[in-house]
PDB file of C-alpha atoms in Angstrom:
ATOM      1  CA  MET A   1     170.877 123.142 126.182  1.00  0.00           C
ATOM      2  CA  LYS A   2     167.364 122.064 127.159  1.00  0.00           C
ATOM      3  CA  ILE A   3     166.164 119.053 125.165  1.00  0.00           C
ATOM      4  CA  LYS A   4     162.774 119.626 123.587  1.00  0.00           C
ATOM      5  CA  ASP A   5     159.993 117.165 124.246  1.00  0.00           C
ATOM      6  CA  ALA A   6     160.056 115.007 121.119  1.00  0.00           C
ATOM      7  CA  ASN A   7     156.587 113.806 121.994  1.00  0.00           C
ATOM      8  CA  LYS A   8     155.086 117.224 121.354  1.00  0.00           C
ATOM      9  CA  LYS A   9     157.484 117.994 118.530  1.00  0.00           C
ATOM     10  CA  HIS A  10     156.459 115.000 116.480  1.00  0.00           C
ATOM     11  CA  TYR A  11     152.868 114.367 117.487  1.00  0.00           C
ATOM     12  CA  PHE A  12     151.081 117.191 119.171  1.00  0.00           C
ATOM     13  CA  SER A  13     150.395 120.845 118.813  1.00  0.00           C
ATOM     14  CA  ILE A  14     148.625 122.836 121.514  1.00  0.00           C
ATOM     15  CA  VAL A  15     145.208 124.013 120.351  1.00  0.00           C
ATOM     16  CA  GLU A  16     144.233 127.668 120.626  1.00  0.00           C
ATOM     17  CA  GLN A  17     141.102 128.370 122.685  1.00  0.00           C
ATOM     18  CA  ASP A  18     139.014 129.462 119.682  1.00  0.00           C
ATOM     19  CA  GLU A  19     139.678 126.129 117.995  1.00  0.00           C
ATOM     20  CA  VAL A  20     138.973 124.206 121.214  1.00  0.00           C
ATOM     21  CA  ILE A  21     135.542 125.821 121.467  1.00  0.00           C
ATOM     22  CA  GLU A  22     134.805 125.244 117.788  1.00  0.00           C
ATOM     23  CA  ALA A  23     135.972 121.615 117.728  1.00  0.00           C
ATOM     24  CA  PHE A  24     134.309 120.492 120.965  1.00  0.00           C
ATOM     25  CA  SER A  25     131.087 122.412 120.254  1.00  0.00           C
ATOM     26  CA  ASN A  26     130.700 120.923 116.790  1.00  0.00           C
ATOM     27  CA  ALA A  27     131.692 117.443 117.973  1.00  0.00           C
ATOM     28  CA  ALA A  28     128.944 117.656 120.623  1.00  0.00           C
ATOM     29  CA  LYS A  29     126.378 118.913 118.096  1.00  0.00           C
ATOM     30  CA  GLU A  30     127.191 115.922 115.878  1.00  0.00           C
ATOM     31  CA  SER A  31     126.989 113.560 118.877  1.00  0.00           C
ATOM     32  CA  LEU A  32     130.443 112.168 118.119  1.00  0.00           C
ATOM     33  CA  SER A  33     132.144 109.595 120.306  1.00  0.00           C
ATOM     34  CA  ALA A  34     134.748 110.283 122.976  1.00  0.00           C
ATOM     35  CA  TYR A  35     137.015 107.747 124.647  1.00  0.00           C
ATOM     36  CA  ILE A  36     138.220 108.026 128.221  1.00  0.00           C
ATOM     37  CA  TRP A  37     140.687 106.082 130.328  1.00  0.00           C
ATOM     38  CA  SER A  38     142.934 106.491 133.355  1.00  0.00           C
ATOM     39  CA  LYS A  39     146.683 106.082 133.403  1.00  0.00           C
ATOM     40  CA  GLY A  40     147.767 102.451 133.239  1.00  0.00           C
ATOM     41  CA  GLN A  41     144.339 101.114 132.316  1.00  0.00           C
ATOM     42  CA  LYS A  42     143.973  97.975 130.267  1.00  0.00           C
ATOM     43  CA  GLU A  43     142.532  98.061 126.751  1.00  0.00           C
ATOM     44  CA  ASP A  44     139.264  96.411 127.785  1.00  0.00           C
ATOM     45  CA  ASP A  45     138.618  99.127 130.377  1.00  0.00           C
ATOM     46  CA  ILE A  46     138.563 102.063 127.958  1.00  0.00           C
ATOM     47  CA  GLU A  47     135.099 103.625 128.036  1.00  0.00           C
ATOM     48  CA  GLU A  48     133.188 105.135 125.121  1.00  0.00           C
ATOM     49  CA  TYR A  49     130.755 108.020 125.488  1.00  0.00           C
ATOM     50  CA  GLU A  50     128.530 110.053 123.198  1.00  0.00           C
ATOM     51  CA  LEU A  51     129.102 113.793 123.368  1.00  0.00           C
ATOM     52  CA  ALA A  52     125.949 115.678 124.295  1.00  0.00           C
ATOM     53  CA  GLU A  53     126.770 119.342 124.892  1.00  0.00           C
ATOM     54  CA  PHE A  54     129.659 121.779 125.215  1.00  0.00           C
ATOM     55  CA  SER A  55     128.690 124.948 127.079  1.00  0.00           C
ATOM     56  CA  GLU A  56     130.295 128.386 127.322  1.00  0.00           C
ATOM     57  CA  ASN A  57     131.939 127.535 130.637  1.00  0.00           C
ATOM     58  CA  LYS A  58     133.778 124.678 128.844  1.00  0.00           C
ATOM     59  CA  LYS A  59     131.667 121.976 130.450  1.00  0.00           C
ATOM     60  CA  LEU A  60     131.562 118.932 128.192  1.00  0.00           C
ATOM     61  CA  LYS A  61     128.535 116.700 128.816  1.00  0.00           C
ATOM     62  CA  MET A  62     128.584 113.041 127.794  1.00  0.00           C
ATOM     63  CA  VAL A  63     126.316 110.004 127.996  1.00  0.00           C
ATOM     64  CA  THR A  64     127.501 106.420 128.168  1.00  0.00           C
ATOM     65  CA  THR A  65     127.074 104.242 125.095  1.00  0.00           C
ATOM     66  CA  GLY A  66     127.118 101.074 127.195  1.00  0.00           C
ATOM     67  CA  GLY A  67     124.175  98.760 127.821  1.00  0.00           C
ATOM     68  CA  PHE A  68     121.346  99.011 130.337  1.00  0.00           C
ATOM     69  CA  LEU A  69     123.448  97.878 133.308  1.00  0.00           C
ATOM     70  CA  SER A  70     126.152 100.461 132.666  1.00  0.00           C
ATOM     71  CA  LYS A  71     123.504 103.177 132.793  1.00  0.00           C
ATOM     72  CA  LEU A  72     122.302 102.013 136.198  1.00  0.00           C
ATOM     73  CA  SER A  73     125.709 102.207 137.862  1.00  0.00           C
ATOM     74  CA  LYS A  74     128.320 104.955 137.773  1.00  0.00           C
ATOM     75  CA  SER A  75     131.583 104.574 135.910  1.00  0.00           C
ATOM     76  CA  LYS A  76     134.564 103.422 137.970  1.00  0.00           C
ATOM     77  CA  LEU A  77     136.367 106.481 136.612  1.00  0.00           C
ATOM     78  CA  THR A  78     133.962 108.919 138.287  1.00  0.00           C
ATOM     79  CA  ASP A  79     135.800 111.573 140.328  1.00  0.00           C
ATOM     80  CA  LYS A  80     139.134 110.384 138.960  1.00  0.00           C
ATOM     81  CA  GLU A  81     141.578 112.151 136.660  1.00  0.00           C
ATOM     82  CA  ILE A  82     141.085 110.767 133.177  1.00  0.00           C
ATOM     83  CA  PHE A  83     142.401 111.217 129.663  1.00  0.00           C
ATOM     84  CA  ILE A  84     139.890 111.969 126.935  1.00  0.00           C
ATOM     85  CA  LYS A  85     140.227 111.673 123.179  1.00  0.00           C
ATOM     86  CA  LEU A  86     137.839 112.516 120.359  1.00  0.00           C
ATOM     87  CA  ASN A  87     138.082 112.653 116.579  1.00  0.00           C
ATOM     88  CA  TYR A  88     136.816 115.681 114.702  1.00  0.00           C
ATOM     89  CA  ASN A  89     137.478 116.998 111.203  1.00  0.00           C
ATOM     90  CA  ARG A  90     140.474 114.720 110.484  1.00  0.00           C
ATOM     91  CA  PHE A  91     142.117 115.493 113.806  1.00  0.00           C
ATOM     92  CA  GLN A  92     142.420 113.718 117.129  1.00  0.00           C
ATOM     93  CA  TYR A  93     142.024 115.954 120.173  1.00  0.00           C
ATOM     94  CA  PHE A  94     143.541 114.927 123.535  1.00  0.00           C
ATOM     95  CA  THR A  95     143.233 116.448 126.986  1.00  0.00           C
ATOM     96  CA  TYR A  96     142.643 115.443 130.594  1.00  0.00           C
ATOM     97  CA  GLY A  97     140.607 116.381 133.638  1.00  0.00           C
ATOM     98  CA  THR A  98     138.317 114.971 136.328  1.00  0.00           C
ATOM     99  CA  LEU A  99     135.273 112.938 135.315  1.00  0.00           C
ATOM    100  CA  LYS A 100     132.105 113.976 137.153  1.00  0.00           C
ATOM    101  CA  TYR A 101     128.626 112.462 137.297  1.00  0.00           C
ATOM    102  CA  ASN A 102     125.329 114.373 137.467  1.00  0.00           C
ATOM    103  CA  THR A 103     122.942 112.238 139.523  1.00  0.00           C
ATOM    104  CA  GLU A 104     119.875 114.249 138.461  1.00  0.00           C
ATOM    105  CA  GLU A 105     120.438 114.268 134.719  1.00  0.00           C
ATOM    106  CA  LYS A 106     122.188 110.872 134.695  1.00  0.00           C
ATOM    107  CA  ASP A 107     125.045 112.089 132.556  1.00  0.00           C
ATOM    108  CA  TYR A 108     128.778 112.676 132.881  1.00  0.00           C
ATOM    109  CA  PHE A 109     130.797 115.801 132.366  1.00  0.00           C
ATOM    110  CA  ILE A 110     134.338 117.135 132.367  1.00  0.00           C
ATOM    111  CA  TYR A 111     135.574 120.719 132.280  1.00  0.00           C
ATOM    112  CA  ILE A 112     137.985 121.302 129.389  1.00  0.00           C
ATOM    113  CA  THR A 113     140.340 123.652 131.228  1.00  0.00           C
ATOM    114  CA  LYS A 114     143.686 121.921 130.671  1.00  0.00           C
ATOM    115  CA  ASP A 115     145.822 122.195 127.534  1.00  0.00           C
ATOM    116  CA  VAL A 116     144.255 120.481 124.537  1.00  0.00           C
ATOM    117  CA  TYR A 117     146.550 118.804 122.031  1.00  0.00           C
ATOM    118  CA  LYS A 118     145.784 117.639 118.536  1.00  0.00           C
ATOM    119  CA  SER A 119     147.353 115.421 115.908  1.00  0.00           C
ATOM    120  CA  GLN A 120     146.306 114.589 112.377  1.00  0.00           C
ATOM    121  CA  GLN A 121     144.621 111.189 112.202  1.00  0.00           C
ATOM    122  CA  ARG A 122     146.095 110.276 108.858  1.00  0.00           C
ATOM    123  CA  SER A 123     149.438 111.990 109.260  1.00  0.00           C
ATOM    124  CA  ASN A 124     151.049 109.920 111.974  1.00  0.00           C
ATOM    125  CA  TYR A 125     154.702 110.473 112.646  1.00  0.00           C
ATOM    126  CA  ARG A 126     156.702 107.704 110.985  1.00  0.00           C
ATOM    127  CA  LEU A 127     159.582 106.258 112.979  1.00  0.00           C
ATOM    128  CA  ALA A 128     162.375 104.694 110.926  1.00  0.00           C
ATOM    129  CA  ALA A 129     164.133 101.478 111.937  1.00  0.00           C
ATOM    130  CA  ASN A 130     167.830 101.714 112.845  1.00  0.00           C
ATOM    131  CA  ASN A 131     170.395 100.162 115.174  1.00  0.00           C
ATOM    132  CA  PHE A 132     168.351 101.274 118.178  1.00  0.00           C
ATOM    133  CA  VAL A 133     164.851 100.822 116.751  1.00  0.00           C
ATOM    134  CA  LYS A 134     163.994  97.254 115.732  1.00  0.00           C
ATOM    135  CA  ILE A 135     160.670  96.756 113.970  1.00  0.00           C
ATOM    136  CA  GLN A 136     159.178  93.448 112.846  1.00  0.00           C
ATOM    137  CA  PHE A 137     155.828  92.593 111.306  1.00  0.00           C
ATOM    138  CA  LYS A 138     154.285  89.156 111.069  1.00  0.00           C
ATOM    139  CA  LEU A 139     151.585  88.280 108.562  1.00  0.00           C
ATOM    140  CA  ASN A 140     150.771  85.132 106.689  1.00  0.00           C
ATOM    141  CA  GLU A 141     152.952  83.239 109.227  1.00  0.00           C
ATOM    142  CA  THR A 142     156.062  85.081 108.024  1.00  0.00           C
ATOM    143  CA  VAL A 143     158.075  87.602 110.052  1.00  0.00           C
ATOM    144  CA  TYR A 144     159.607  90.549 108.193  1.00  0.00           C
ATOM    145  CA  ASP A 145     162.094  93.148 109.356  1.00  0.00           C
ATOM    146  CA  ALA A 146     160.233  96.388 108.766  1.00  0.00           C
ATOM    147  CA  HIS A 147     161.634  99.717 107.546  1.00  0.00           C
ATOM    148  CA  ASP A 148     159.452 102.034 109.600  1.00  0.00           C
ATOM    149  CA  ILE A 149     156.342 102.319 111.712  1.00  0.00           C
ATOM    150  CA  SER A 150     153.523 104.723 112.489  1.00  0.00           C
ATOM    151  CA  ALA A 151     150.273 104.362 114.405  1.00  0.00           C
ATOM    152  CA  GLY A 152     148.637 103.694 111.030  1.00  0.00           C
ATOM    153  CA  GLY A 153     150.952 101.188 109.368  1.00  0.00           C
ATOM    154  CA  THR A 154     154.396  99.880 108.482  1.00  0.00           C
ATOM    155  CA  SER A 155     156.429  98.710 105.484  1.00  0.00           C
ATOM    156  CA  PHE A 156     158.912  95.973 104.572  1.00  0.00           C
ATOM    157  CA  SER A 157     160.668  94.519 101.519  1.00  0.00           C
ATOM    158  CA  ILE A 158     160.171  91.262  99.638  1.00  0.00           C
ATOM    159  CA  ASP A 159     161.705  89.501  96.660  1.00  0.00           C
ATOM    160  CA  GLU A 160     159.872  89.915  93.374  1.00  0.00           C
ATOM    161  CA  SER A 161     159.132  86.171  93.446  1.00  0.00           C
ATOM    162  CA  ASP A 162     156.932  86.750  96.535  1.00  0.00           C
ATOM    163  CA  LEU A 163     155.011  89.658  95.046  1.00  0.00           C
ATOM    164  CA  GLU A 164     151.997  87.548  94.085  1.00  0.00           C
ATOM    165  CA  LYS A 165     151.500  86.668  97.759  1.00  0.00           C
ATOM    166  CA  TYR A 166     150.684  90.270  98.577  1.00  0.00           C
ATOM    167  CA  PRO A 167     148.351  91.825  95.985  1.00  0.00           C
ATOM    168  CA  GLU A 168     147.326  95.420  96.663  1.00  0.00           C
ATOM    169  CA  GLY A 169     144.055  95.578  98.570  1.00  0.00           C
ATOM    170  CA  GLU A 170     144.449  92.128 100.132  1.00  0.00           C
ATOM    171  CA  ILE A 171     143.556  91.955 103.824  1.00  0.00           C
ATOM    172  CA  PHE A 172     145.336  89.666 106.288  1.00  0.00           C
ATOM    173  CA  LYS A 173     144.047  88.804 109.748  1.00  0.00           C
ATOM    174  CA  ASP A 174     145.720  88.110 113.094  1.00  0.00           C
ATOM    175  CA  CYS A 175     148.964  89.938 112.414  1.00  0.00           C
ATOM    176  CA  MET A 176     151.637  90.809 114.962  1.00  0.00           C
ATOM    177  CA  LEU A 177     153.771  93.926 115.244  1.00  0.00           C
ATOM    178  CA  ARG A 178     156.927  94.278 117.299  1.00  0.00           C
ATOM    179  CA  LEU A 179     158.689  97.507 118.207  1.00  0.00           C
ATOM    180  CA  ASN A 180     161.805  96.736 120.254  1.00  0.00           C
ATOM    181  CA  VAL A 181     160.436  94.975 123.362  1.00  0.00           C
ATOM    182  CA  TYR A 182     156.816  95.930 122.694  1.00  0.00           C
ATOM    183  CA  LYS A 183     154.383  93.604 120.915  1.00  0.00           C
ATOM    184  CA  PHE A 184     151.000  94.517 119.446  1.00  0.00           C
ATOM    185  CA  GLU A 185     148.258  92.329 117.992  1.00  0.00           C
ATOM    186  CA  ILE A 186     146.950  93.816 114.755  1.00  0.00           C
ATOM    187  CA  PRO A 187     143.551  92.224 113.960  1.00  0.00           C
ATOM    188  CA  GLN A 188     143.624  93.195 110.280  1.00  0.00           C
ATOM    189  CA  ALA A 189     146.241  94.616 107.925  1.00  0.00           C
ATOM    190  CA  LYS A 190     145.748  95.738 104.347  1.00  0.00           C
ATOM    191  CA  ILE A 191     148.311  95.716 101.553  1.00  0.00           C
ATOM    192  CA  ALA A 192     148.067  99.416 100.763  1.00  0.00           C
ATOM    193  CA  LYS A 193     150.745  99.565  98.067  1.00  0.00           C
ATOM    194  CA  THR A 194     153.659  97.691  96.505  1.00  0.00           C
ATOM    195  CA  TRP A 195     156.388  99.338  94.465  1.00  0.00           C
ATOM    196  CA  PRO A 196     159.755  98.322  92.956  1.00  0.00           C
ATOM    197  CA  VAL A 197     163.068  99.288  94.544  1.00  0.00           C
ATOM    198  CA  LYS A 198     165.524 100.680  91.997  1.00  0.00           C
ATOM    199  CA  ASP A 199     169.267 101.182  92.165  1.00  0.00           C
ATOM    200  CA  THR A 200     171.136 104.463  91.738  1.00  0.00           C
ATOM    201  CA  GLU A 201     170.804 104.138  87.960  1.00  0.00           C
ATOM    202  CA  GLU A 202     167.041 103.665  88.219  1.00  0.00           C
ATOM    203  CA  LYS A 203     167.267 100.009  87.264  1.00  0.00           C
ATOM    204  CA  PRO A 204     165.091  97.298  88.908  1.00  0.00           C
ATOM    205  CA  THR A 205     166.742  95.407  91.750  1.00  0.00           C
ATOM    206  CA  GLY A 206     164.252  92.541  92.005  1.00  0.00           C
ATOM    207  CA  ILE A 207     163.145  93.867  95.389  1.00  0.00           C
ATOM    208  CA  PHE A 208     159.720  95.322  96.125  1.00  0.00           C
ATOM    209  CA  LYS A 209     158.546  97.369  99.084  1.00  0.00           C
ATOM    210  CA  VAL A 210     155.196  96.571 100.676  1.00  0.00           C
ATOM    211  CA  GLY A 211     153.191  99.288 102.409  1.00  0.00           C
ATOM    212  CA  ILE A 212     150.870  98.054 105.155  1.00  0.00           C
ATOM    213  CA  ALA A 213     147.834  99.873 106.567  1.00  0.00           C
ATOM    214  CA  PHE A 214     146.431  98.782 109.921  1.00  0.00           C
ATOM    215  CA  ILE A 215     142.635  98.315 109.965  1.00  0.00           C
ATOM    216  CA  ASP A 216     140.236  98.601 112.911  1.00  0.00           C
ATOM    217  CA  VAL A 217     142.951  98.630 115.563  1.00  0.00           C
ATOM    218  CA  PRO A 218     141.296  98.574 119.021  1.00  0.00           C
ATOM    219  CA  LYS A 219     141.451 101.940 120.750  1.00  0.00           C
ATOM    220  CA  GLY A 220     143.529 100.563 123.600  1.00  0.00           C
ATOM    221  CA  THR A 221     146.066  98.985 121.255  1.00  0.00           C
ATOM    222  CA  GLU A 222     146.194 102.159 119.186  1.00  0.00           C
ATOM    223  CA  GLU A 223     146.926 104.216 122.281  1.00  0.00           C
ATOM    224  CA  GLU A 224     149.657 101.849 123.495  1.00  0.00           C
ATOM    225  CA  LEU A 225     151.207 101.806 120.018  1.00  0.00           C
ATOM    226  CA  PHE A 226     151.044 105.582 119.898  1.00  0.00           C
ATOM    227  CA  LYS A 227     152.775 105.876 123.268  1.00  0.00           C
ATOM    228  CA  SER A 228     155.463 103.315 122.368  1.00  0.00           C
ATOM    229  CA  ILE A 229     156.319 105.070 119.104  1.00  0.00           C
ATOM    230  CA  ASN A 230     156.259 108.312 121.036  1.00  0.00           C
ATOM    231  CA  GLY A 231     158.767 106.989 123.573  1.00  0.00           C
ATOM    232  CA  GLU A 232     161.123 105.654 120.912  1.00  0.00           C
ATOM    233  CA  ALA A 233     160.919 108.944 119.009  1.00  0.00           C
ATOM    234  CA  ARG A 234     161.829 110.815 122.179  1.00  0.00           C
ATOM    235  CA  ALA A 235     164.793 108.511 122.767  1.00  0.00           C
ATOM    236  CA  GLU A 236     165.871 109.017 119.149  1.00  0.00           C
ATOM    237  CA  GLU A 237     165.716 112.774 119.591  1.00  0.00           C
ATOM    238  CA  ILE A 238     167.871 112.568 122.722  1.00  0.00           C
ATOM    239  CA  ARG A 239     170.466 110.430 120.910  1.00  0.00           C
ATOM    240  CA  LYS A 240     170.651 112.984 118.101  1.00  0.00           C
ATOM    241  CA  LYS A 241     171.129 115.850 120.558  1.00  0.00           C
ATOM    242  CA  MET A 242     173.861 113.956 122.393  1.00  0.00           C
ATOM    243  CA  LYS A 243     175.632 113.153 119.120  1.00  0.00           C
ATOM    244  CA  GLU A 244     175.496 116.799 118.027  1.00  0.00           C
ATOM    245  CA  LYS A 245     176.810 117.908 121.418  1.00  0.00           C
ATOM    246  CA  LYS A 246     179.684 115.435 121.213  1.00  0.00           C
ATOM    247  CA  LEU A 247     180.635 116.581 117.695  1.00  0.00           C
ATOM    248  CA  ASN A 248     180.579 120.222 118.740  1.00  0.00           C
ATOM    249  CA  SER A 249     182.576 119.716 121.939  1.00  0.00           C
TER     250      SER A 249
END
């Protein structure tokens, strides 16, 4: 049996051409931002552009949002294959192609001819911790074993006696997230929600769960986190398929 790509199963759906035209056209009309990078690039090298126009031949024009010097010299990504991401109408759209530069008009462009994928910005796939997936979150100088993780947040449990340390809405700075061997600096994290854990008879256990929302995560960190969760989800899917195959053999 062919194993499905868990990456696409959990995160992406391929966008129909009508939606591609609508999304990219409207994003350009609203002069929204797009982010581009090449494979293996560091976070600091991700470039931001302002969308200028999307024409009928699927040519997406962009202008750099950098300073005066960046407008005098061409991007290092010119004529290279790049990934591009933009946010429109609660969705993130991803695709790739070759970045080109128009010397006369002093702008950049890319033809959107490859498959375009989308994912909901606020509906990130949530990966649960287990024997193979270890998740830890550090805030307030304390490290907690987390229950799950998504590109937008995580959760962990505390004793009721520690509840006052984490009031809902409180923001903590300089946090650290760990997913197996991967580590991510989270500049700010918000206590989104706390709720009591009850036993099978609906009685309080003295344990509370804490829901964390990541705030203003740098684009590079967000992308690396996204890819790491993606990889672990794919591995989890493969383990499930192998287990099912073993049980049915």
